[in-house]
PDB file of C-alpha atoms in Angstrom:
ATOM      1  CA  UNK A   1     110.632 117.224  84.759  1.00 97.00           C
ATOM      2  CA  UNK A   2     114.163 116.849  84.473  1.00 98.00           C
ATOM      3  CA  UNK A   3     114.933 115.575  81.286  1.00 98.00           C
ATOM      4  CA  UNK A   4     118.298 113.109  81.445  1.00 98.00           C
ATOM      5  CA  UNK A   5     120.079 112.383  78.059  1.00 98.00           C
ATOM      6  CA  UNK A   6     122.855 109.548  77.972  1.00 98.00           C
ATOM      7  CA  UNK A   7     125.622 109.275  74.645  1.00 98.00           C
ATOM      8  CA  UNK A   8     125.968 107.260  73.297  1.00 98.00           C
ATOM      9  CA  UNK A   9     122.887 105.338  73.395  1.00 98.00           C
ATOM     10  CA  UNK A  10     125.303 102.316  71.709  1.00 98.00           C
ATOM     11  CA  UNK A  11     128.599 101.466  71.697  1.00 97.00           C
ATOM     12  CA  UNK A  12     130.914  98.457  70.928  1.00 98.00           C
ATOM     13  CA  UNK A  13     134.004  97.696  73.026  1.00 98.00           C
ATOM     14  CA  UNK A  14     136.532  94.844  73.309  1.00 97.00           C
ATOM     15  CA  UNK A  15     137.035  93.221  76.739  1.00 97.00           C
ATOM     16  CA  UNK A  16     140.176  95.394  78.345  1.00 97.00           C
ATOM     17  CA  UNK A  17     139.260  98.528  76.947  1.00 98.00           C
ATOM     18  CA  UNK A  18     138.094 101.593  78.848  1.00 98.00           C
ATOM     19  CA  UNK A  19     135.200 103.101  78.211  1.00 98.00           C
ATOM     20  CA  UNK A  20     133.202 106.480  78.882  1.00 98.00           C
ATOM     21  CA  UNK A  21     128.961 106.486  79.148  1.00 98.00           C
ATOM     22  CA  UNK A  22     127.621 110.305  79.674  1.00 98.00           C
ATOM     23  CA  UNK A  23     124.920 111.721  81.131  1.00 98.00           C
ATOM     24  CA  UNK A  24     123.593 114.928  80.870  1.00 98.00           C
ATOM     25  CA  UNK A  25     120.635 117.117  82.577  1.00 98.00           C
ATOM     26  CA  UNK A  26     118.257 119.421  81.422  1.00 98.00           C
ATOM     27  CA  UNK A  27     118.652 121.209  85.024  1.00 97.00           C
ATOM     28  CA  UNK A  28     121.211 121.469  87.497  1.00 98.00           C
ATOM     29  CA  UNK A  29     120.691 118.697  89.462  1.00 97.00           C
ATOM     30  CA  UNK A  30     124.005 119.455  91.839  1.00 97.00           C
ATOM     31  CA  UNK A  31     125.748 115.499  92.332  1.00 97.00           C
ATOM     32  CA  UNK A  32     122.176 113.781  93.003  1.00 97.00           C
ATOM     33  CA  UNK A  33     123.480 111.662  90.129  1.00 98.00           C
ATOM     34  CA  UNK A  34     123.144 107.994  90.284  1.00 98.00           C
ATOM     35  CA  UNK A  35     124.252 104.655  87.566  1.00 98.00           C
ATOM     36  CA  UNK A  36     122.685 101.460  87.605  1.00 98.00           C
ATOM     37  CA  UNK A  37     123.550  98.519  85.559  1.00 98.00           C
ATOM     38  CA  UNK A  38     121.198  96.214  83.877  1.00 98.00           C
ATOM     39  CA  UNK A  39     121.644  92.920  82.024  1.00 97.00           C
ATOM     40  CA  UNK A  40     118.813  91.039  80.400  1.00 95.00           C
ATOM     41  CA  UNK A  41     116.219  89.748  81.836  1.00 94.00           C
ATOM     42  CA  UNK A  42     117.338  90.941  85.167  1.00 96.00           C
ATOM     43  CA  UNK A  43     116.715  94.003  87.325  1.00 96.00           C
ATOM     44  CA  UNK A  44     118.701  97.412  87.367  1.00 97.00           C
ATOM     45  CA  UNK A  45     121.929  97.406  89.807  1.00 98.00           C
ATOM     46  CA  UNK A  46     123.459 100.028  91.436  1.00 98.00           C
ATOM     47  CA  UNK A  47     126.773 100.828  90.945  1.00 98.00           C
ATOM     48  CA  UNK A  48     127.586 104.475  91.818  1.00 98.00           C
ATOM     49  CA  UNK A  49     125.827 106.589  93.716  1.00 98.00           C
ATOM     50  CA  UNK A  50     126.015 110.475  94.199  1.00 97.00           C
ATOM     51  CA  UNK A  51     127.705 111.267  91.416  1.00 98.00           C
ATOM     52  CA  UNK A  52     130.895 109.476  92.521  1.00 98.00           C
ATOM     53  CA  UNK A  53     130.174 106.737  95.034  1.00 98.00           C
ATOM     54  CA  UNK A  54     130.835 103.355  94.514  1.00 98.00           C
ATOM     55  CA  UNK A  55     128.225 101.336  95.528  1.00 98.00           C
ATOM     56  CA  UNK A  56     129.538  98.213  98.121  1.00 97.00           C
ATOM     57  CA  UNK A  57     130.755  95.497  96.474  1.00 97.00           C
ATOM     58  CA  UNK A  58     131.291  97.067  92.903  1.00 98.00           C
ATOM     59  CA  UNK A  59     134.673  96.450  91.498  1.00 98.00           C
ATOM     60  CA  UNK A  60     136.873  99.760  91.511  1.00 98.00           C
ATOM     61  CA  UNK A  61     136.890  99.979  87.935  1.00 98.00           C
ATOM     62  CA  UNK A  62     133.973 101.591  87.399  1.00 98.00           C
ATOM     63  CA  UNK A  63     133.869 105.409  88.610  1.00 98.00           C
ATOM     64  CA  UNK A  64     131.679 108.012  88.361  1.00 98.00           C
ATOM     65  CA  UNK A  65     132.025 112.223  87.910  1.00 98.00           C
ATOM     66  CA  UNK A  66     130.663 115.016  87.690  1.00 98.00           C
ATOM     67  CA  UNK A  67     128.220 117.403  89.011  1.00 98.00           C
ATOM     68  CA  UNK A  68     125.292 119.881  87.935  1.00 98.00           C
ATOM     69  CA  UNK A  69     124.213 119.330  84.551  1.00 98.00           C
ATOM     70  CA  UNK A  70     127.284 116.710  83.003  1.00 98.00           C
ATOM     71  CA  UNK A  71     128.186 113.235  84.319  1.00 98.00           C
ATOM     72  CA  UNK A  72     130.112 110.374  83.205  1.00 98.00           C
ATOM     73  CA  UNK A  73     130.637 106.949  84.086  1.00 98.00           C
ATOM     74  CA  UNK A  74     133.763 105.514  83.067  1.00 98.00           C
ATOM     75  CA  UNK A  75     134.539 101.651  82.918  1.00 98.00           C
ATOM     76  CA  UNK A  76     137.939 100.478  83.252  1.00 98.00           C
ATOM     77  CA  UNK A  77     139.766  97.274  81.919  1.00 98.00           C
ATOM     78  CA  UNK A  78     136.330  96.055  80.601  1.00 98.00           C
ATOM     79  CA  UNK A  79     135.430  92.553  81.754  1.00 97.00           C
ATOM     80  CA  UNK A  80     133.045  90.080  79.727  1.00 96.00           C
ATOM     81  CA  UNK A  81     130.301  90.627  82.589  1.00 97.00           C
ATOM     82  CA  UNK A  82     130.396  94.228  81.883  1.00 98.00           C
ATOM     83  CA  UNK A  83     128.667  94.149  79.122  1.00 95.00           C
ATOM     84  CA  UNK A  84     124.871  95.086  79.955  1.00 98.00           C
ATOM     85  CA  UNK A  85     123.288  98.449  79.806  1.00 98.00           C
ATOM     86  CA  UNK A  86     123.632 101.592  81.809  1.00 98.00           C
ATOM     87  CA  UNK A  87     121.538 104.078  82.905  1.00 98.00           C
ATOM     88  CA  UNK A  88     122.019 107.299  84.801  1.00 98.00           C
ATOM     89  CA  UNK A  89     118.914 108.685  87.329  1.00 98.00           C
ATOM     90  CA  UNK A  90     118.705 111.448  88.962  1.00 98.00           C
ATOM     91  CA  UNK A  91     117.351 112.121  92.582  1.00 97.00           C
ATOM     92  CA  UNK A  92     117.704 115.632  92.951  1.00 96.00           C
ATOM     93  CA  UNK A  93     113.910 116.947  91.850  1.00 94.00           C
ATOM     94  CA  UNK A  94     110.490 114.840  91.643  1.00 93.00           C
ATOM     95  CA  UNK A  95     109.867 113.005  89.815  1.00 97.00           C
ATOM     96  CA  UNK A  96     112.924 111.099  89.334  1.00 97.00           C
ATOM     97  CA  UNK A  97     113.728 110.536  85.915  1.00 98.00           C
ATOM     98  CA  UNK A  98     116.068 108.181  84.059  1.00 98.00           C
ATOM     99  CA  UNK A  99     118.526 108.437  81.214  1.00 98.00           C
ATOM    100  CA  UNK A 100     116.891 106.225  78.067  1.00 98.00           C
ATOM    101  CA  UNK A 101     120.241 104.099  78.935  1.00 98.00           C
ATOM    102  CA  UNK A 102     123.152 103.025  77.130  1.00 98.00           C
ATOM    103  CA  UNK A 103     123.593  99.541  75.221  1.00 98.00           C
ATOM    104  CA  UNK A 104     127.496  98.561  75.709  1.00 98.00           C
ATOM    105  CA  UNK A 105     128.243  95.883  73.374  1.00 97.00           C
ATOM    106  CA  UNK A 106     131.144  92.832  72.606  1.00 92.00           C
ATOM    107  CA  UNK A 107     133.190  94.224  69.441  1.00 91.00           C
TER     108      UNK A 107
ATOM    109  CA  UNK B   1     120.397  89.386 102.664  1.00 92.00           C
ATOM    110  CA  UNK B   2     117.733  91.371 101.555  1.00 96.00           C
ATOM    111  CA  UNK B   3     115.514  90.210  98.916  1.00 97.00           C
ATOM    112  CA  UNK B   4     112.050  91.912  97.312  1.00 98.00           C
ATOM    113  CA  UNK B   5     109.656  89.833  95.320  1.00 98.00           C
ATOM    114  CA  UNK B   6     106.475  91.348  93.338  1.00 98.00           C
ATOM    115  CA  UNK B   7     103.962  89.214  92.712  1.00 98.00           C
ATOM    116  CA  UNK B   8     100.622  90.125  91.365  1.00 98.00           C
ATOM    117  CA  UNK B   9      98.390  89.468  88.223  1.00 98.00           C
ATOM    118  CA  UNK B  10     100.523  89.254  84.538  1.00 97.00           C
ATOM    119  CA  UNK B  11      97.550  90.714  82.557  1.00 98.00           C
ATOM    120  CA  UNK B  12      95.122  93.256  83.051  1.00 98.00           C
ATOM    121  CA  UNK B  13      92.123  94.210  80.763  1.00 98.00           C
ATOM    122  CA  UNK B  14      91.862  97.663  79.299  1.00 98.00           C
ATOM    123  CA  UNK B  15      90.448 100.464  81.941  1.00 98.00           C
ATOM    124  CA  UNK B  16      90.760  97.548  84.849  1.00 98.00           C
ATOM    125  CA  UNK B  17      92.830  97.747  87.713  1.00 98.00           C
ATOM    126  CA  UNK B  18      96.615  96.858  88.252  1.00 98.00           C
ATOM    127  CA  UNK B  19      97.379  95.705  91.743  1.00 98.00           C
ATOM    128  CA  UNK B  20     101.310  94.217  92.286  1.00 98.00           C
ATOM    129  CA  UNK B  21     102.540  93.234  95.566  1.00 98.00           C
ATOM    130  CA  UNK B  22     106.090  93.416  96.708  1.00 98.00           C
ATOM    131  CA  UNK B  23     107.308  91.301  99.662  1.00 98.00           C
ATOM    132  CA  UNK B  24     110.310  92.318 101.628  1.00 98.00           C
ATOM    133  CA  UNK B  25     112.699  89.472 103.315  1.00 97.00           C
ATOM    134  CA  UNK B  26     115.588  89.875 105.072  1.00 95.00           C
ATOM    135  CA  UNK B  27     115.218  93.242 106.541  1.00 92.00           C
ATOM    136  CA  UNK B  28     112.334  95.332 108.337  1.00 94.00           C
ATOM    137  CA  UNK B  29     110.169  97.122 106.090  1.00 96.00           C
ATOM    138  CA  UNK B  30     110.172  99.816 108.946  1.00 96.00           C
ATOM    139  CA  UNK B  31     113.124 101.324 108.913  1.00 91.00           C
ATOM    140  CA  UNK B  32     113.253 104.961 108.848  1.00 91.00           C
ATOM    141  CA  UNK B  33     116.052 105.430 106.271  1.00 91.00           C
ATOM    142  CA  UNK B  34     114.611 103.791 103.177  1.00 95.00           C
ATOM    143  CA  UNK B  35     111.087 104.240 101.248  1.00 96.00           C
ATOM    144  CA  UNK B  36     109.708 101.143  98.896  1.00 97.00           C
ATOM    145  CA  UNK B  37     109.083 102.176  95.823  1.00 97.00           C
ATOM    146  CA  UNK B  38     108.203 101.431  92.546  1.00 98.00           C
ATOM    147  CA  UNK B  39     109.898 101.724  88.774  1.00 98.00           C
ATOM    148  CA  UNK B  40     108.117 100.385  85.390  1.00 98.00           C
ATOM    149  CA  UNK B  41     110.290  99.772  82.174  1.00 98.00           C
ATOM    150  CA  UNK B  42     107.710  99.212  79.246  1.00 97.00           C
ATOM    151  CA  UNK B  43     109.211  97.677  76.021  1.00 96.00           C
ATOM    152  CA  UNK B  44     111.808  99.496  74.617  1.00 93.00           C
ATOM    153  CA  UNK B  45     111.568 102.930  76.489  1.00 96.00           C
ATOM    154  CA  UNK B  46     113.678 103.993  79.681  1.00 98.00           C
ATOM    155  CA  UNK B  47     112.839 103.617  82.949  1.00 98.00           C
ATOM    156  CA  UNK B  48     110.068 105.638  84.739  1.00 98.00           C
ATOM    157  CA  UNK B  49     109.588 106.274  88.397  1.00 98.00           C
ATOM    158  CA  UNK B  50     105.583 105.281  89.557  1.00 98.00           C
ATOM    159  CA  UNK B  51     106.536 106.573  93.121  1.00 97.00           C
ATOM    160  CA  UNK B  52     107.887 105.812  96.580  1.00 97.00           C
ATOM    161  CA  UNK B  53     105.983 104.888 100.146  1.00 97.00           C
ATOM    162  CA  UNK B  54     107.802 105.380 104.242  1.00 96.00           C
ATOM    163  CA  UNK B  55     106.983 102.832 106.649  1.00 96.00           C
ATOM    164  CA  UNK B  56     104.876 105.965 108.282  1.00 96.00           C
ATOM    165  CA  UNK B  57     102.981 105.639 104.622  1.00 96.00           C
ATOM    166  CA  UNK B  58     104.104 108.869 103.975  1.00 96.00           C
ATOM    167  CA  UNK B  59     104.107 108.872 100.133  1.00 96.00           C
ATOM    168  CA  UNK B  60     106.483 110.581  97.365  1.00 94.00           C
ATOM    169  CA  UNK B  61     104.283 110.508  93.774  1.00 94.00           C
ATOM    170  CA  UNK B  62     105.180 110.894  90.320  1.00 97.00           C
ATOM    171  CA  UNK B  63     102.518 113.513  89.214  1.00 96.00           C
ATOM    172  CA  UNK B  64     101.751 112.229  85.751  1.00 96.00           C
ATOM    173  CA  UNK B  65     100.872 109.143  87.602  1.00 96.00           C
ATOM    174  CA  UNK B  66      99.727 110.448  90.660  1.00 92.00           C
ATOM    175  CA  UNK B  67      95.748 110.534  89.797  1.00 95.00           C
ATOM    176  CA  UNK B  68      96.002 106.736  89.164  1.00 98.00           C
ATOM    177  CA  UNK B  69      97.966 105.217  91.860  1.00 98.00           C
ATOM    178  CA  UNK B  70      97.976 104.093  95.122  1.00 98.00           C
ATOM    179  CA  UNK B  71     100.807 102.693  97.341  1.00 98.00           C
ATOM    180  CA  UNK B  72     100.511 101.282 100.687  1.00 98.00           C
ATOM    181  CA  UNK B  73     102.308  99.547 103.000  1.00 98.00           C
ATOM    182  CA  UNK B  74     102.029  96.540 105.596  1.00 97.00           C
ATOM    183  CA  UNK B  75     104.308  96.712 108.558  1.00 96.00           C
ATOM    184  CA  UNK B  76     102.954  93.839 110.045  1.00 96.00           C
ATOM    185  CA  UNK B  77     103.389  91.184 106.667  1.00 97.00           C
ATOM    186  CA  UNK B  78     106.897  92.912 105.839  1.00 97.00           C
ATOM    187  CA  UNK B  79     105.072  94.008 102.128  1.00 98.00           C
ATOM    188  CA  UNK B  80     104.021  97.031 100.451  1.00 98.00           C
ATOM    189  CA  UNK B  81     101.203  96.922  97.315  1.00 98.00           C
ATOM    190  CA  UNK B  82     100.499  99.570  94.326  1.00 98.00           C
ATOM    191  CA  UNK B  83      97.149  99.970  92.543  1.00 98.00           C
ATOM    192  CA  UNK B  84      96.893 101.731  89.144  1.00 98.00           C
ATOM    193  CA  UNK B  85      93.449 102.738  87.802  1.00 98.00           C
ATOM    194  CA  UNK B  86      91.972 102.993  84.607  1.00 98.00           C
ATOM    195  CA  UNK B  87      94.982 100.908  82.806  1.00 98.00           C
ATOM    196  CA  UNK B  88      95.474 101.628  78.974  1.00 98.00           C
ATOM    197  CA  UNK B  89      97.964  99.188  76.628  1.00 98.00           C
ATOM    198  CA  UNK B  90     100.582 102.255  77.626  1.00 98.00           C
ATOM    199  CA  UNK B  91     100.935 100.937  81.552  1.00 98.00           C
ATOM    200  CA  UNK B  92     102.027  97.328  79.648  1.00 98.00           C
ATOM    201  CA  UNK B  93     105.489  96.712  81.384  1.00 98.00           C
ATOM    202  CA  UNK B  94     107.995  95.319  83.720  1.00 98.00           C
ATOM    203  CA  UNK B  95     107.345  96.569  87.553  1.00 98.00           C
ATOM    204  CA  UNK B  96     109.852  96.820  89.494  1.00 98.00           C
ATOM    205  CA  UNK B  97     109.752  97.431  93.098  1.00 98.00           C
ATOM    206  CA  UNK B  98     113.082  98.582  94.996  1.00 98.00           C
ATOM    207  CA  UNK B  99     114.099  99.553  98.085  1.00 98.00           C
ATOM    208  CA  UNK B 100     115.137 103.513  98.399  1.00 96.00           C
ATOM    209  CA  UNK B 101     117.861 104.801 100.223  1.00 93.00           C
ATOM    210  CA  UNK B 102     116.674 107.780 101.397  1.00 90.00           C
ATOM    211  CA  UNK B 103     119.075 109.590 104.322  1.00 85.00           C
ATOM    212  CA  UNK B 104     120.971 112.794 104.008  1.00 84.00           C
ATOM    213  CA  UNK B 105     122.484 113.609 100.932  1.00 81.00           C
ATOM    214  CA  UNK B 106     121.973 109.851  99.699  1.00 86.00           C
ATOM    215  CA  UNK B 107     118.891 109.288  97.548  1.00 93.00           C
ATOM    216  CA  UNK B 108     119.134 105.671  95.433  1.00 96.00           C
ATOM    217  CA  UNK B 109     117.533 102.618  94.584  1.00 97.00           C
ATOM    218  CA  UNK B 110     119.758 100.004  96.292  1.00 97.00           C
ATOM    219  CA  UNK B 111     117.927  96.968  95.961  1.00 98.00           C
ATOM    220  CA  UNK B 112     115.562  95.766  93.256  1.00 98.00           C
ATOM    221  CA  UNK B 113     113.206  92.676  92.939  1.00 98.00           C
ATOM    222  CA  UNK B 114     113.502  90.339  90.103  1.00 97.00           C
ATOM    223  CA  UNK B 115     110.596  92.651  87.965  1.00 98.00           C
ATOM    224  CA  UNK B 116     107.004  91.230  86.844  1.00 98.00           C
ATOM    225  CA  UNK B 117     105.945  91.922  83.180  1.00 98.00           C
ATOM    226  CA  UNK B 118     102.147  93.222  83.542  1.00 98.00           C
ATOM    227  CA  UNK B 119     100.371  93.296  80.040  1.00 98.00           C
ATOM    228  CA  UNK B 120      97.439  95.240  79.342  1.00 98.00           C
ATOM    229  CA  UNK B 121      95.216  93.319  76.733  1.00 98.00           C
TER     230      UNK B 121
END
C-alpha cells in the first residue's frame, strides 16, 4: 500500500496568515493527489483535486502542488472557517490510502 | 443538489454483521462516470478506504477488507448497501459513503454523506 505521510500533523496559525500542509508518498504516485477538508462533526470536503485542481466553489486561496512523491497544500490569507483539518489521498494505486491528516489550529 | 444519506444500525455485537445503507438524492445513481463508495474513520486514526461499487456493480475492493465485505447497488431505489462480516471492536467507526469521480485522469471523492458512527460492543 501506499503509505501517505502529512507535516505537520499540528499547527497553530492566526487568521491572515499563509500557511503550508505537506504530503508525502511512499511511491510515486504521478499528480493522483487529492485534499479534503474536514471540520468536526462533519464529513471530509474536497478542495483540490489532481494535485492542483481546485475543486468548484472553493475559494482561490487554497492551491495545491506537486507531483510524484511530494505535495503541498498551501492556504492563503487564512479565514476563521479555515480552521478544520486536512488530509491528502491518493488515487493513483489500490487501495487508496489517506494521509493521518493535519490539525490547523486558532493561535 | 446532490445529497447521500447512510442509514443503518449504530451498534453491532462482536463477530455479527454490519450492514449500512446509503441513499442517493438528487442525481442518478447510474451514471457511468462516478462509483459509490465507502470510507470509515475510527476514533482517532486516518481515514481508510472500505471500497467502491459502478452502477454495472462492477466493484473496486480494498484487499485487507476484501474477505469481509460486500457492496451492492440498487438502480431502481437510487441506493447502494455494504455488509461487513465477522465485526471485531477494530471496525468501531464513522462510515462514510461518497460519491467517486471516476473519468479520465480524475479520480476523487466529490461528495460525502453526513457519516454514521457504527460501534462494535
Amino acid at each position: 500500500d501506499v503509505l501517505m505521510t502529512q507535516s505537520p500533523s499540528s499547527l497553530s496559525a492566526s487568521v491572515g496568515d499563509r500557511v503550508t500542509i505537506t504530503c508525502r508518498a511512499s511511491h510515486n504516485v504521478r499528480n493522483n493527489l487529492n485534499w479534503y477538508q474536514q471540520k468536526p462533526g462533519k464529513a471530509p470536503k474536497l478542495l483540490i483535486h489532481t494535485a492542483s485542481s481546485l475543486q468548484s466553489g472553493i475559494p482561490l486561496r487554497f492551491s495545491g502542488s506537486g507531483s510524484g512523491t511530494y505535495f503541498t497544500l498551501t492556504i492563503n490569507n487564512l479565514q476563521p472557517e479555515d480552521f478544520a483539518t486536512y488530509h491528502c489521498q491518493q488515487s493513483y494505486d489500490s487501495p487508496y490510502t489517506f494521509g493521518q491528516g493535519t490539525r490547523l489550529e486558532i493561535k | 443538489q446532490l445529497q447521500l444519506q447512510e442509514s443503518g444500525p449504530g451498534l453491532v455485537k462482536p463477530s455479527g454483521t454490519l450492514s449500512l445503507t446509503c441513499t442517493v438524492s438528487g442525481d442518478s445513481i447510474s451514471n457511468a462516470n462516478y462509483y459509490w463508495g465507502w470510507i470509515r474513520q475510527p476514533p482517532g486514526k486516518r481515514l481508510e478506504w472500505i471500497g467502491s461499487i459502478s452502477y454495472t456493480g462492477k466493484t473496486h475492493d480494498n484487499p485487507s477488507l476484501k474477505s469481509r465485505v460486500t457492496l451492492s447497488i440498487d438502480t431502481s431505489k437510487n441506493h447502494f448497501s455494504l455488509k461487513m462480516t465477522s465485526v471485531t471492536a477494530a471496525d468501531t467507526a464513522i462510515y462514510f459513503c461518497a460519491r467517486r469521480e471516476d473519468y479520465g485522469d480524475l479520480d476523487h471523492f466529490d461528495s460525502w454523506g453526513q457519516g454514521t458512527l457504527v460501534t462494535v460492543s
